[in-house]
Amino acid sequence: MAMTMHVDIVSAEETFFSGLAEFVAAPSILGEVGVYPRHAPMLTRLKPGSVRVKRAMSEEEELVYVSGGILEVQPDVVTVLADSAIRGEDLDEAKAIEAKQRAEEAMKDRSAAIEFARAEAELAEAIAQLAAIQKLRKKR
Amino acid sequence: MAGGKEIRTKIKSVQNTQKITRAMEMVAAAKMRKAQDRMRTARPYGEKMRNVAAHMSRAHPEYTHPFMSERGNSKRVGIIVVSSDKGLCGGLNTNVLRLVLGKMRAWEQEGVQVDACAIGNKGLGFLQRLGANVVSSVTGLGDTPHLDKLIGPVKVMLDAYAEGRLDSLHVFYTKFVNTMKQEAMMEQLLPLKSEKLEGAHGVWDYIYEPDAKNVIDLVLRRYIEALIYQAVAENMASEQSARMVAMKAASDNAGNVIGELKLIYNKTRQAAITKELAEICAGAAAVG
């Protein structure tokens, strides 16, 4: 019997894969890595791409798209901690700008005091998000 | 005593209310099951993250990430208040907000300033009424908590901590114990308590790519995010079950009220008939 290892691919919202596998390939930030059983312990960041898993006792390969995350390798356990498909700095920023615009539009149209207060809160939120993203950019 | 017609309309209106509460109860019961499933599916990610973080902290006792080092006296704390968007869920929000209020008063007396992040409408409204410094907020999460909605506001808090503007970070939420019982909780997120990371077996070091600092930073950030996501998922399960219980109580109460009203209605009807009979008899006697 071929050597196998336990593979888990999980994100915060769901489990994508859990089971025995003979081989895993993942898009590491420094290039794709292939992992066989008894690999040395390794921890690396993933970039967007697909993780390939070759199931034990079958020729089938599973493909899971990840938009980033962390790959943890232990000799007989491989864990992919995937980020959810919808994230990433650019997307976060686009979302923040959108939220900001929405809030500004709502503020122009001061039909009701409650609406205004809510719009103000949304605007503050969007600005705070944008500021946080920009700070993060500067750091890099 | 009220006339028969008024009582009848009142019974009708209570019955209508009962219909609504019963429908809400059933909707909440269905949603509760889904919310509980989601809460459970969120667990493996948190567990795995915790294990990785635990291994790392054991392998690198000499390196302390800012997220893990205690800071002496705290001057400014950050709080994340998780609450529901909608009401009609019993004492759920009241309990957690009371806890928040108590803690905020205590901090105020110690001269500690508080920066708040509100997740959910009820908490946001409460913090604004209180005049708290709300740094970020997210509302309208719907029935499924999506991580991408939480990232923005949470990042604001984590960045503030990393830059030293906050000395600690706490999360307030309602823990789901079982369908009948939910508990308002306060948990410290940052600095990460080392007890939280215990329980990992064996010590080894990893090969880090691209470098240790980079990866550790990412892992800890994701870990905190996972904890918050878990708190939100638990809060939603708690919300639905609290609503179900509250609506069940409301339906039962409406049933009691209807019973009482029917009794009164029948009594007045009987009294009216008796009165009429007496009048007829009296009239007949006067004529005869």
PDB file of N, CA, C and O in Angstrom, chain A residues 8 10-13 15 28-30 33 40-45 69-70 72-74 79 81-83 86-87 89 92 95 121 125 128-129 132-133 135-136 139, chain B residues 41-42 44-45 48-49 52 55-56 128 135 137-138 146-148 151-153 155-156 159 163 165 204-210 214-215 218-219 222 225 229:
ATOM      1  N   ASP A   8      -6.502  18.071   5.229  1.00  0.00           N
ATOM      2  CA  ASP A   8      -7.692  18.873   5.523  1.00  0.00           C
ATOM      3  C   ASP A   8      -7.594  20.178   4.762  1.00  0.00           C
ATOM      4  O   ASP A   8      -6.556  20.839   4.812  1.00  0.00           O
ATOM      5  N   VAL A  10      -9.660  23.548   4.892  1.00  0.00           N
ATOM      6  CA  VAL A  10     -10.769  24.218   5.575  1.00  0.00           C
ATOM      7  C   VAL A  10     -10.670  25.724   5.373  1.00  0.00           C
ATOM      8  O   VAL A  10      -9.590  26.279   5.244  1.00  0.00           O
ATOM      9  N   SER A  11     -11.839  26.360   5.331  1.00  0.00           N
ATOM     10  CA  SER A  11     -11.884  27.813   5.425  1.00  0.00           C
ATOM     11  C   SER A  11     -12.758  28.123   6.628  1.00  0.00           C
ATOM     12  O   SER A  11     -13.338  27.222   7.230  1.00  0.00           O
ATOM     13  N   ALA A  12     -12.839  29.397   6.976  1.00  0.00           N
ATOM     14  CA  ALA A  12     -13.613  29.760   8.163  1.00  0.00           C
ATOM     15  C   ALA A  12     -15.069  29.363   7.987  1.00  0.00           C
ATOM     16  O   ALA A  12     -15.759  29.084   8.945  1.00  0.00           O
ATOM     17  N   GLU A  13     -15.532  29.340   6.739  1.00  0.00           N
ATOM     18  CA  GLU A  13     -16.956  29.118   6.540  1.00  0.00           C
ATOM     19  C   GLU A  13     -17.319  27.669   6.251  1.00  0.00           C
ATOM     20  O   GLU A  13     -18.436  27.257   6.483  1.00  0.00           O
ATOM     21  N   THR A  15     -15.703  23.336   5.344  1.00  0.00           N
ATOM     22  CA  THR A  15     -14.642  22.366   5.111  1.00  0.00           C
ATOM     23  C   THR A  15     -14.751  21.899   3.669  1.00  0.00           C
ATOM     24  O   THR A  15     -15.808  21.460   3.242  1.00  0.00           O
ATOM     25  N   SER A  28       2.204  27.834  -3.353  1.00  0.00           N
ATOM     26  CA  SER A  28       2.881  28.615  -2.323  1.00  0.00           C
ATOM     27  C   SER A  28       3.278  29.968  -2.893  1.00  0.00           C
ATOM     28  O   SER A  28       3.348  30.148  -4.110  1.00  0.00           O
ATOM     29  N   ILE A  29       3.556  30.898  -2.018  1.00  0.00           N
ATOM     30  CA  ILE A  29       3.861  32.257  -2.465  1.00  0.00           C
ATOM     31  C   ILE A  29       5.190  32.292  -3.226  1.00  0.00           C
ATOM     32  O   ILE A  29       5.433  33.168  -4.044  1.00  0.00           O
ATOM     33  N   LEU A  30       6.046  31.306  -2.999  1.00  0.00           N
ATOM     34  CA  LEU A  30       7.333  31.260  -3.703  1.00  0.00           C
ATOM     35  C   LEU A  30       7.290  30.292  -4.888  1.00  0.00           C
ATOM     36  O   LEU A  30       8.324  29.970  -5.461  1.00  0.00           O
ATOM     37  N   VAL A  33       4.293  24.117  -4.559  1.00  0.00           N
ATOM     38  CA  VAL A  33       4.986  23.065  -3.820  1.00  0.00           C
ATOM     39  C   VAL A  33       4.192  21.774  -3.922  1.00  0.00           C
ATOM     40  O   VAL A  33       2.962  21.786  -3.914  1.00  0.00           O
ATOM     41  N   ALA A  40       9.047  17.228   5.502  1.00  0.00           N
ATOM     42  CA  ALA A  40       9.497  17.949   6.703  1.00  0.00           C
ATOM     43  C   ALA A  40       8.441  18.983   7.078  1.00  0.00           C
ATOM     44  O   ALA A  40       7.742  19.496   6.216  1.00  0.00           O
ATOM     45  N   PRO A  41       8.297  19.279   8.384  1.00  0.00           N
ATOM     46  CA  PRO A  41       7.309  20.282   8.795  1.00  0.00           C
ATOM     47  C   PRO A  41       7.564  21.611   8.087  1.00  0.00           C
ATOM     48  O   PRO A  41       8.694  22.066   8.018  1.00  0.00           O
ATOM     49  N   MET A  42       6.522  22.185   7.578  1.00  0.00           N
ATOM     50  CA  MET A  42       6.685  23.424   6.820  1.00  0.00           C
ATOM     51  C   MET A  42       5.444  24.279   6.988  1.00  0.00           C
ATOM     52  O   MET A  42       4.339  23.764   7.152  1.00  0.00           O
ATOM     53  N   LEU A  43       5.661  25.573   6.995  1.00  0.00           N
ATOM     54  CA  LEU A  43       4.547  26.507   7.114  1.00  0.00           C
ATOM     55  C   LEU A  43       4.756  27.576   6.061  1.00  0.00           C
ATOM     56  O   LEU A  43       5.808  28.213   6.020  1.00  0.00           O
ATOM     57  N   THR A  44       3.805  27.761   5.195  1.00  0.00           N
ATOM     58  CA  THR A  44       4.004  28.747   4.142  1.00  0.00           C
ATOM     59  C   THR A  44       2.701  29.431   3.778  1.00  0.00           C
ATOM     60  O   THR A  44       1.616  28.914   4.036  1.00  0.00           O
ATOM     61  N   ARG A  45       2.855  30.609   3.205  1.00  0.00           N
ATOM     62  CA  ARG A  45       1.668  31.337   2.738  1.00  0.00           C
ATOM     63  C   ARG A  45       1.302  30.851   1.354  1.00  0.00           C
ATOM     64  O   ARG A  45       2.166  30.473   0.577  1.00  0.00           O
ATOM     65  N   GLY A  69      -4.017  31.923   1.728  1.00  0.00           N
ATOM     66  CA  GLY A  69      -4.169  31.205   2.979  1.00  0.00           C
ATOM     67  C   GLY A  69      -2.835  30.711   3.483  1.00  0.00           C
ATOM     68  O   GLY A  69      -1.781  31.259   3.154  1.00  0.00           O
ATOM     69  N   ILE A  70      -2.897  29.638   4.252  1.00  0.00           N
ATOM     70  CA  ILE A  70      -1.703  29.108   4.878  1.00  0.00           C
ATOM     71  C   ILE A  70      -1.666  27.605   4.650  1.00  0.00           C
ATOM     72  O   ILE A  70      -2.692  26.937   4.737  1.00  0.00           O
ATOM     73  N   GLU A  72       0.047  24.225   6.086  1.00  0.00           N
ATOM     74  CA  GLU A  72       0.822  23.650   7.175  1.00  0.00           C
ATOM     75  C   GLU A  72       1.109  22.206   6.834  1.00  0.00           C
ATOM     76  O   GLU A  72       0.199  21.449   6.507  1.00  0.00           O
ATOM     77  N   VAL A  73       2.384  21.832   6.892  1.00  0.00           N
ATOM     78  CA  VAL A  73       2.766  20.460   6.574  1.00  0.00           C
ATOM     79  C   VAL A  73       3.425  19.833   7.793  1.00  0.00           C
ATOM     80  O   VAL A  73       4.345  20.395   8.366  1.00  0.00           O
ATOM     81  N   GLN A  74       2.901  18.694   8.202  1.00  0.00           N
ATOM     82  CA  GLN A  74       3.551  17.848   9.191  1.00  0.00           C
ATOM     83  C   GLN A  74       3.778  16.508   8.503  1.00  0.00           C
ATOM     84  O   GLN A  74       3.150  16.240   7.492  1.00  0.00           O
ATOM     85  N   THR A  79      -2.458  20.493   6.302  1.00  0.00           N
ATOM     86  CA  THR A  79      -3.632  21.323   6.511  1.00  0.00           C
ATOM     87  C   THR A  79      -3.543  22.565   5.641  1.00  0.00           C
ATOM     88  O   THR A  79      -2.532  23.250   5.656  1.00  0.00           O
ATOM     89  N   LEU A  81      -5.264  26.042   5.319  1.00  0.00           N
ATOM     90  CA  LEU A  81      -6.185  26.982   5.942  1.00  0.00           C
ATOM     91  C   LEU A  81      -6.481  28.046   4.899  1.00  0.00           C
ATOM     92  O   LEU A  81      -5.709  28.983   4.711  1.00  0.00           O
ATOM     93  N   ALA A  82      -7.566  27.864   4.171  1.00  0.00           N
ATOM     94  CA  ALA A  82      -7.849  28.717   3.018  1.00  0.00           C
ATOM     95  C   ALA A  82      -8.576  29.980   3.452  1.00  0.00           C
ATOM     96  O   ALA A  82      -9.399  29.953   4.360  1.00  0.00           O
ATOM     97  N   ASP A  83      -8.227  31.067   2.788  1.00  0.00           N
ATOM     98  CA  ASP A  83      -9.028  32.278   2.958  1.00  0.00           C
ATOM     99  C   ASP A  83     -10.289  32.101   2.129  1.00  0.00           C
ATOM    100  O   ASP A  83     -10.300  31.341   1.179  1.00  0.00           O
ATOM    101  N   ILE A  86     -13.667  35.293  -1.507  1.00  0.00           N
ATOM    102  CA  ILE A  86     -13.849  36.712  -1.779  1.00  0.00           C
ATOM    103  C   ILE A  86     -13.080  37.524  -0.761  1.00  0.00           C
ATOM    104  O   ILE A  86     -13.605  37.922   0.262  1.00  0.00           O
ATOM    105  N   ARG A  87     -11.839  37.721  -1.009  1.00  0.00           N
ATOM    106  CA  ARG A  87     -11.083  38.656  -0.182  1.00  0.00           C
ATOM    107  C   ARG A  87      -9.816  39.048  -0.909  1.00  0.00           C
ATOM    108  O   ARG A  87      -9.625  38.690  -2.053  1.00  0.00           O
ATOM    109  N   GLU A  89      -6.620  42.342  -0.751  1.00  0.00           N
ATOM    110  CA  GLU A  89      -6.504  43.777  -0.459  1.00  0.00           C
ATOM    111  C   GLU A  89      -7.278  44.637  -1.456  1.00  0.00           C
ATOM    112  O   GLU A  89      -7.969  45.554  -1.094  1.00  0.00           O
ATOM    113  N   ASP A  92     -11.000  44.339  -0.955  1.00  0.00           N
ATOM    114  CA  ASP A  92     -11.400  45.012   0.272  1.00  0.00           C
ATOM    115  C   ASP A  92     -11.526  46.506   0.035  1.00  0.00           C
ATOM    116  O   ASP A  92     -12.458  47.150   0.480  1.00  0.00           O
ATOM    117  N   LYS A  95     -14.484  47.461  -2.054  1.00  0.00           N
ATOM    118  CA  LYS A  95     -15.696  47.379  -1.240  1.00  0.00           C
ATOM    119  C   LYS A  95     -15.827  48.594  -0.337  1.00  0.00           C
ATOM    120  O   LYS A  95     -16.908  49.145  -0.163  1.00  0.00           O
ATOM    121  N   ALA A 121     -22.995  56.988  10.007  1.00  0.00           N
ATOM    122  CA  ALA A 121     -22.282  55.868  10.611  1.00  0.00           C
ATOM    123  C   ALA A 121     -21.611  55.032   9.526  1.00  0.00           C
ATOM    124  O   ALA A 121     -20.445  54.643   9.647  1.00  0.00           O
ATOM    125  N   GLU A 125     -17.607  54.410   8.885  1.00  0.00           N
ATOM    126  CA  GLU A 125     -17.118  53.031   8.796  1.00  0.00           C
ATOM    127  C   GLU A 125     -16.263  52.851   7.548  1.00  0.00           C
ATOM    128  O   GLU A 125     -15.150  52.315   7.596  1.00  0.00           O
ATOM    129  N   ALA A 128     -12.977  54.649   7.798  1.00  0.00           N
ATOM    130  CA  ALA A 128     -12.067  53.934   8.693  1.00  0.00           C
ATOM    131  C   ALA A 128     -11.443  52.739   7.978  1.00  0.00           C
ATOM    132  O   ALA A 128     -10.242  52.489   8.080  1.00  0.00           O
ATOM    133  N   GLN A 129     -12.265  52.052   7.187  1.00  0.00           N
ATOM    134  CA  GLN A 129     -11.749  50.895   6.455  1.00  0.00           C
ATOM    135  C   GLN A 129     -10.696  51.311   5.454  1.00  0.00           C
ATOM    136  O   GLN A 129      -9.634  50.712   5.359  1.00  0.00           O
ATOM    137  N   ALA A 132      -7.508  52.178   7.049  1.00  0.00           N
ATOM    138  CA  ALA A 132      -6.794  50.982   7.506  1.00  0.00           C
ATOM    139  C   ALA A 132      -6.079  50.321   6.334  1.00  0.00           C
ATOM    140  O   ALA A 132      -4.917  49.915   6.446  1.00  0.00           O
ATOM    141  N   ILE A 133      -6.753  50.257   5.192  1.00  0.00           N
ATOM    142  CA  ILE A 133      -6.148  49.612   4.028  1.00  0.00           C
ATOM    143  C   ILE A 133      -4.935  50.395   3.562  1.00  0.00           C
ATOM    144  O   ILE A 133      -3.887  49.836   3.252  1.00  0.00           O
ATOM    145  N   LYS A 135      -3.032  52.308   5.292  1.00  0.00           N
ATOM    146  CA  LYS A 135      -1.953  52.124   6.264  1.00  0.00           C
ATOM    147  C   LYS A 135      -1.223  50.817   5.987  1.00  0.00           C
ATOM    148  O   LYS A 135      -0.003  50.748   6.015  1.00  0.00           O
ATOM    149  N   LEU A 136      -2.023  49.819   5.708  1.00  0.00           N
ATOM    150  CA  LEU A 136      -1.458  48.496   5.443  1.00  0.00           C
ATOM    151  C   LEU A 136      -0.558  48.552   4.216  1.00  0.00           C
ATOM    152  O   LEU A 136       0.511  47.959   4.176  1.00  0.00           O
ATOM    153  N   LYS A 139       2.819  50.187   4.906  1.00  0.00           N
ATOM    154  CA  LYS A 139       3.720  49.327   5.683  1.00  0.00           C
ATOM    155  C   LYS A 139       4.515  48.410   4.769  1.00  0.00           C
ATOM    156  O   LYS A 139       5.633  48.040   5.070  1.00  0.00           O
TER     157      LYS A 139
ATOM    158  N   THR B  41     -19.550  24.110  11.546  1.00  0.00           N
ATOM    159  CA  THR B  41     -18.587  24.057  10.438  1.00  0.00           C
ATOM    160  C   THR B  41     -17.478  25.079  10.621  1.00  0.00           C
ATOM    161  O   THR B  41     -16.412  24.930  10.054  1.00  0.00           O
ATOM    162  N   ALA B  42     -17.737  26.105  11.389  1.00  0.00           N
ATOM    163  CA  ALA B  42     -16.696  27.114  11.608  1.00  0.00           C
ATOM    164  C   ALA B  42     -15.635  26.603  12.567  1.00  0.00           C
ATOM    165  O   ALA B  42     -14.540  27.135  12.624  1.00  0.00           O
ATOM    166  N   PRO B  44     -13.722  23.662  12.844  1.00  0.00           N
ATOM    167  CA  PRO B  44     -12.446  23.061  12.433  1.00  0.00           C
ATOM    168  C   PRO B  44     -11.380  24.093  12.083  1.00  0.00           C
ATOM    169  O   PRO B  44     -10.224  23.938  12.479  1.00  0.00           O
ATOM    170  N   TYR B  45     -11.781  25.155  11.382  1.00  0.00           N
ATOM    171  CA  TYR B  45     -10.823  26.181  10.983  1.00  0.00           C
ATOM    172  C   TYR B  45     -10.168  26.802  12.211  1.00  0.00           C
ATOM    173  O   TYR B  45      -8.943  26.904  12.292  1.00  0.00           O
ATOM    174  N   LYS B  48      -7.801  24.262  13.902  1.00  0.00           N
ATOM    175  CA  LYS B  48      -6.554  24.068  13.156  1.00  0.00           C
ATOM    176  C   LYS B  48      -5.648  25.277  13.341  1.00  0.00           C
ATOM    177  O   LYS B  48      -4.448  25.148  13.567  1.00  0.00           O
ATOM    178  N   MET B  49      -6.266  26.459  13.238  1.00  0.00           N
ATOM    179  CA  MET B  49      -5.502  27.693  13.406  1.00  0.00           C
ATOM    180  C   MET B  49      -4.844  27.722  14.779  1.00  0.00           C
ATOM    181  O   MET B  49      -3.690  28.085  14.938  1.00  0.00           O
ATOM    182  N   VAL B  52      -1.851  25.368  14.948  1.00  0.00           N
ATOM    183  CA  VAL B  52      -0.677  25.915  14.263  1.00  0.00           C
ATOM    184  C   VAL B  52      -0.040  26.997  15.124  1.00  0.00           C
ATOM    185  O   VAL B  52       1.175  27.020  15.336  1.00  0.00           O
ATOM    186  N   HIS B  55       1.819  25.436  18.049  1.00  0.00           N
ATOM    187  CA  HIS B  55       3.109  24.868  17.660  1.00  0.00           C
ATOM    188  C   HIS B  55       4.150  25.957  17.497  1.00  0.00           C
ATOM    189  O   HIS B  55       5.278  25.834  17.957  1.00  0.00           O
ATOM    190  N   MET B  56       3.719  27.020  16.853  1.00  0.00           N
ATOM    191  CA  MET B  56       4.665  28.097  16.582  1.00  0.00           C
ATOM    192  C   MET B  56       5.164  28.727  17.860  1.00  0.00           C
ATOM    193  O   MET B  56       6.346  28.996  18.010  1.00  0.00           O
ATOM    194  N   GLN B 128     -23.895  54.071  20.380  1.00  0.00           N
ATOM    195  CA  GLN B 128     -24.047  55.459  19.964  1.00  0.00           C
ATOM    196  C   GLN B 128     -24.838  56.250  20.999  1.00  0.00           C
ATOM    197  O   GLN B 128     -24.508  57.385  21.300  1.00  0.00           O
ATOM    198  N   VAL B 135     -15.392  53.094  16.553  1.00  0.00           N
ATOM    199  CA  VAL B 135     -14.369  53.246  15.524  1.00  0.00           C
ATOM    200  C   VAL B 135     -14.824  52.612  14.217  1.00  0.00           C
ATOM    201  O   VAL B 135     -14.563  53.121  13.140  1.00  0.00           O
ATOM    202  N   SER B 137     -17.897  49.681  12.400  1.00  0.00           N
ATOM    203  CA  SER B 137     -19.117  48.918  12.660  1.00  0.00           C
ATOM    204  C   SER B 137     -19.526  48.170  11.405  1.00  0.00           C
ATOM    205  O   SER B 137     -19.140  48.525  10.298  1.00  0.00           O
ATOM    206  N   VAL B 138     -20.285  47.132  11.610  1.00  0.00           N
ATOM    207  CA  VAL B 138     -20.880  46.428  10.485  1.00  0.00           C
ATOM    208  C   VAL B 138     -22.271  45.970  10.923  1.00  0.00           C
ATOM    209  O   VAL B 138     -22.468  45.501  12.031  1.00  0.00           O
ATOM    210  N   HIS B 146     -20.794  36.318   6.885  1.00  0.00           N
ATOM    211  CA  HIS B 146     -19.740  36.190   5.885  1.00  0.00           C
ATOM    212  C   HIS B 146     -18.488  36.870   6.384  1.00  0.00           C
ATOM    213  O   HIS B 146     -18.537  38.017   6.835  1.00  0.00           O
ATOM    214  N   LEU B 147     -17.407  36.144   6.262  1.00  0.00           N
ATOM    215  CA  LEU B 147     -16.147  36.648   6.788  1.00  0.00           C
ATOM    216  C   LEU B 147     -15.756  37.951   6.113  1.00  0.00           C
ATOM    217  O   LEU B 147     -15.222  38.851   6.751  1.00  0.00           O
ATOM    218  N   ASP B 148     -16.056  38.073   4.810  1.00  0.00           N
ATOM    219  CA  ASP B 148     -15.586  39.267   4.107  1.00  0.00           C
ATOM    220  C   ASP B 148     -16.263  40.533   4.600  1.00  0.00           C
ATOM    221  O   ASP B 148     -15.745  41.624   4.432  1.00  0.00           O
ATOM    222  N   ILE B 151     -14.154  41.405   7.913  1.00  0.00           N
ATOM    223  CA  ILE B 151     -12.723  41.700   7.825  1.00  0.00           C
ATOM    224  C   ILE B 151     -12.425  43.188   8.047  1.00  0.00           C
ATOM    225  O   ILE B 151     -11.574  43.538   8.859  1.00  0.00           O
ATOM    226  N   GLY B 152     -13.172  44.045   7.316  1.00  0.00           N
ATOM    227  CA  GLY B 152     -12.905  45.479   7.384  1.00  0.00           C
ATOM    228  C   GLY B 152     -12.889  46.018   8.811  1.00  0.00           C
ATOM    229  O   GLY B 152     -11.855  46.482   9.288  1.00  0.00           O
ATOM    230  N   PRO B 153     -14.032  45.942   9.497  1.00  0.00           N
ATOM    231  CA  PRO B 153     -14.085  46.488  10.855  1.00  0.00           C
ATOM    232  C   PRO B 153     -13.088  45.837  11.812  1.00  0.00           C
ATOM    233  O   PRO B 153     -12.542  46.511  12.686  1.00  0.00           O
ATOM    234  N   LYS B 155     -10.218  44.526  11.005  1.00  0.00           N
ATOM    235  CA  LYS B 155      -8.869  44.965  10.652  1.00  0.00           C
ATOM    236  C   LYS B 155      -8.547  46.303  11.303  1.00  0.00           C
ATOM    237  O   LYS B 155      -7.423  46.541  11.750  1.00  0.00           O
ATOM    238  N   VAL B 156      -9.556  47.173  11.362  1.00  0.00           N
ATOM    239  CA  VAL B 156      -9.351  48.473  12.000  1.00  0.00           C
ATOM    240  C   VAL B 156      -8.846  48.274  13.421  1.00  0.00           C
ATOM    241  O   VAL B 156      -7.892  48.923  13.869  1.00  0.00           O
ATOM    242  N   ASP B 159      -5.268  46.588  13.513  1.00  0.00           N
ATOM    243  CA  ASP B 159      -4.234  47.560  13.152  1.00  0.00           C
ATOM    244  C   ASP B 159      -3.981  48.515  14.303  1.00  0.00           C
ATOM    245  O   ASP B 159      -2.838  48.857  14.608  1.00  0.00           O
ATOM    246  N   GLU B 163      -0.411  48.960  16.130  1.00  0.00           N
ATOM    247  CA  GLU B 163       0.285  50.242  16.170  1.00  0.00           C
ATOM    248  C   GLU B 163       0.419  50.775  17.584  1.00  0.00           C
ATOM    249  O   GLU B 163       0.965  51.854  17.808  1.00  0.00           O
ATOM    250  N   ARG B 165      -2.046  51.723  19.571  1.00  0.00           N
ATOM    251  CA  ARG B 165      -3.078  52.652  20.015  1.00  0.00           C
ATOM    252  C   ARG B 165      -4.032  51.974  20.992  1.00  0.00           C
ATOM    253  O   ARG B 165      -4.723  52.649  21.754  1.00  0.00           O
ATOM    254  N   TRP B 204       8.252  20.864  17.449  1.00  0.00           N
ATOM    255  CA  TRP B 204       9.148  20.849  16.291  1.00  0.00           C
ATOM    256  C   TRP B 204       9.102  22.227  15.668  1.00  0.00           C
ATOM    257  O   TRP B 204       8.230  23.020  15.999  1.00  0.00           O
ATOM    258  N   ASP B 205      10.021  22.458  14.810  1.00  0.00           N
ATOM    259  CA  ASP B 205       9.994  23.746  14.143  1.00  0.00           C
ATOM    260  C   ASP B 205       9.661  23.534  12.679  1.00  0.00           C
ATOM    261  O   ASP B 205       9.924  22.484  12.109  1.00  0.00           O
ATOM    262  N   TYR B 206       9.096  24.549  12.099  1.00  0.00           N
ATOM    263  CA  TYR B 206       8.720  24.461  10.701  1.00  0.00           C
ATOM    264  C   TYR B 206       9.813  25.046   9.806  1.00  0.00           C
ATOM    265  O   TYR B 206      10.677  25.783  10.269  1.00  0.00           O
ATOM    266  N   ILE B 207       9.709  24.700   8.553  1.00  0.00           N
ATOM    267  CA  ILE B 207      10.427  25.468   7.538  1.00  0.00           C
ATOM    268  C   ILE B 207       9.467  26.585   7.178  1.00  0.00           C
ATOM    269  O   ILE B 207       8.312  26.321   6.840  1.00  0.00           O
ATOM    270  N   TYR B 208       9.909  27.821   7.295  1.00  0.00           N
ATOM    271  CA  TYR B 208       8.996  28.914   6.986  1.00  0.00           C
ATOM    272  C   TYR B 208       9.271  29.469   5.598  1.00  0.00           C
ATOM    273  O   TYR B 208      10.420  29.678   5.225  1.00  0.00           O
ATOM    274  N   GLU B 209       8.232  29.673   4.867  1.00  0.00           N
ATOM    275  CA  GLU B 209       8.351  30.337   3.571  1.00  0.00           C
ATOM    276  C   GLU B 209       7.351  31.468   3.525  1.00  0.00           C
ATOM    277  O   GLU B 209       6.192  31.251   3.839  1.00  0.00           O
ATOM    278  N   PRO B 210       7.634  32.689   3.181  1.00  0.00           N
ATOM    279  CA  PRO B 210       8.964  33.199   2.845  1.00  0.00           C
ATOM    280  C   PRO B 210       9.848  33.413   4.089  1.00  0.00           C
ATOM    281  O   PRO B 210      11.026  33.141   4.029  1.00  0.00           O
ATOM    282  N   ASN B 214       6.803  36.907   8.782  1.00  0.00           N
ATOM    283  CA  ASN B 214       5.705  37.068   7.842  1.00  0.00           C
ATOM    284  C   ASN B 214       4.590  36.053   8.086  1.00  0.00           C
ATOM    285  O   ASN B 214       3.408  36.387   8.206  1.00  0.00           O
ATOM    286  N   VAL B 215       5.000  34.800   8.199  1.00  0.00           N
ATOM    287  CA  VAL B 215       4.017  33.729   8.327  1.00  0.00           C
ATOM    288  C   VAL B 215       3.336  33.791   9.693  1.00  0.00           C
ATOM    289  O   VAL B 215       2.115  33.656   9.803  1.00  0.00           O
ATOM    290  N   LEU B 218       0.730  36.464   9.825  1.00  0.00           N
ATOM    291  CA  LEU B 218      -0.484  36.075   9.095  1.00  0.00           C
ATOM    292  C   LEU B 218      -1.304  35.071   9.901  1.00  0.00           C
ATOM    293  O   LEU B 218      -2.519  35.205  10.032  1.00  0.00           O
ATOM    294  N   VAL B 219      -0.617  34.081  10.450  1.00  0.00           N
ATOM    295  CA  VAL B 219      -1.329  33.041  11.202  1.00  0.00           C
ATOM    296  C   VAL B 219      -2.074  33.664  12.375  1.00  0.00           C
ATOM    297  O   VAL B 219      -3.247  33.367  12.604  1.00  0.00           O
ATOM    298  N   ARG B 222      -5.115  35.690  11.205  1.00  0.00           N
ATOM    299  CA  ARG B 222      -6.198  34.807  10.785  1.00  0.00           C
ATOM    300  C   ARG B 222      -6.839  34.128  11.991  1.00  0.00           C
ATOM    301  O   ARG B 222      -8.037  33.891  12.011  1.00  0.00           O
ATOM    302  N   GLU B 225      -9.159  36.549  13.566  1.00  0.00           N
ATOM    303  CA  GLU B 225     -10.346  36.672  12.704  1.00  0.00           C
ATOM    304  C   GLU B 225     -11.254  35.456  12.854  1.00  0.00           C
ATOM    305  O   GLU B 225     -12.469  35.581  12.910  1.00  0.00           O
ATOM    306  N   TYR B 229     -15.059  35.415  13.984  1.00  0.00           N
ATOM    307  CA  TYR B 229     -16.070  34.776  13.133  1.00  0.00           C
ATOM    308  C   TYR B 229     -16.855  33.752  13.945  1.00  0.00           C
ATOM    309  O   TYR B 229     -18.081  33.678  13.873  1.00  0.00           O
TER     310      TYR B 229
END
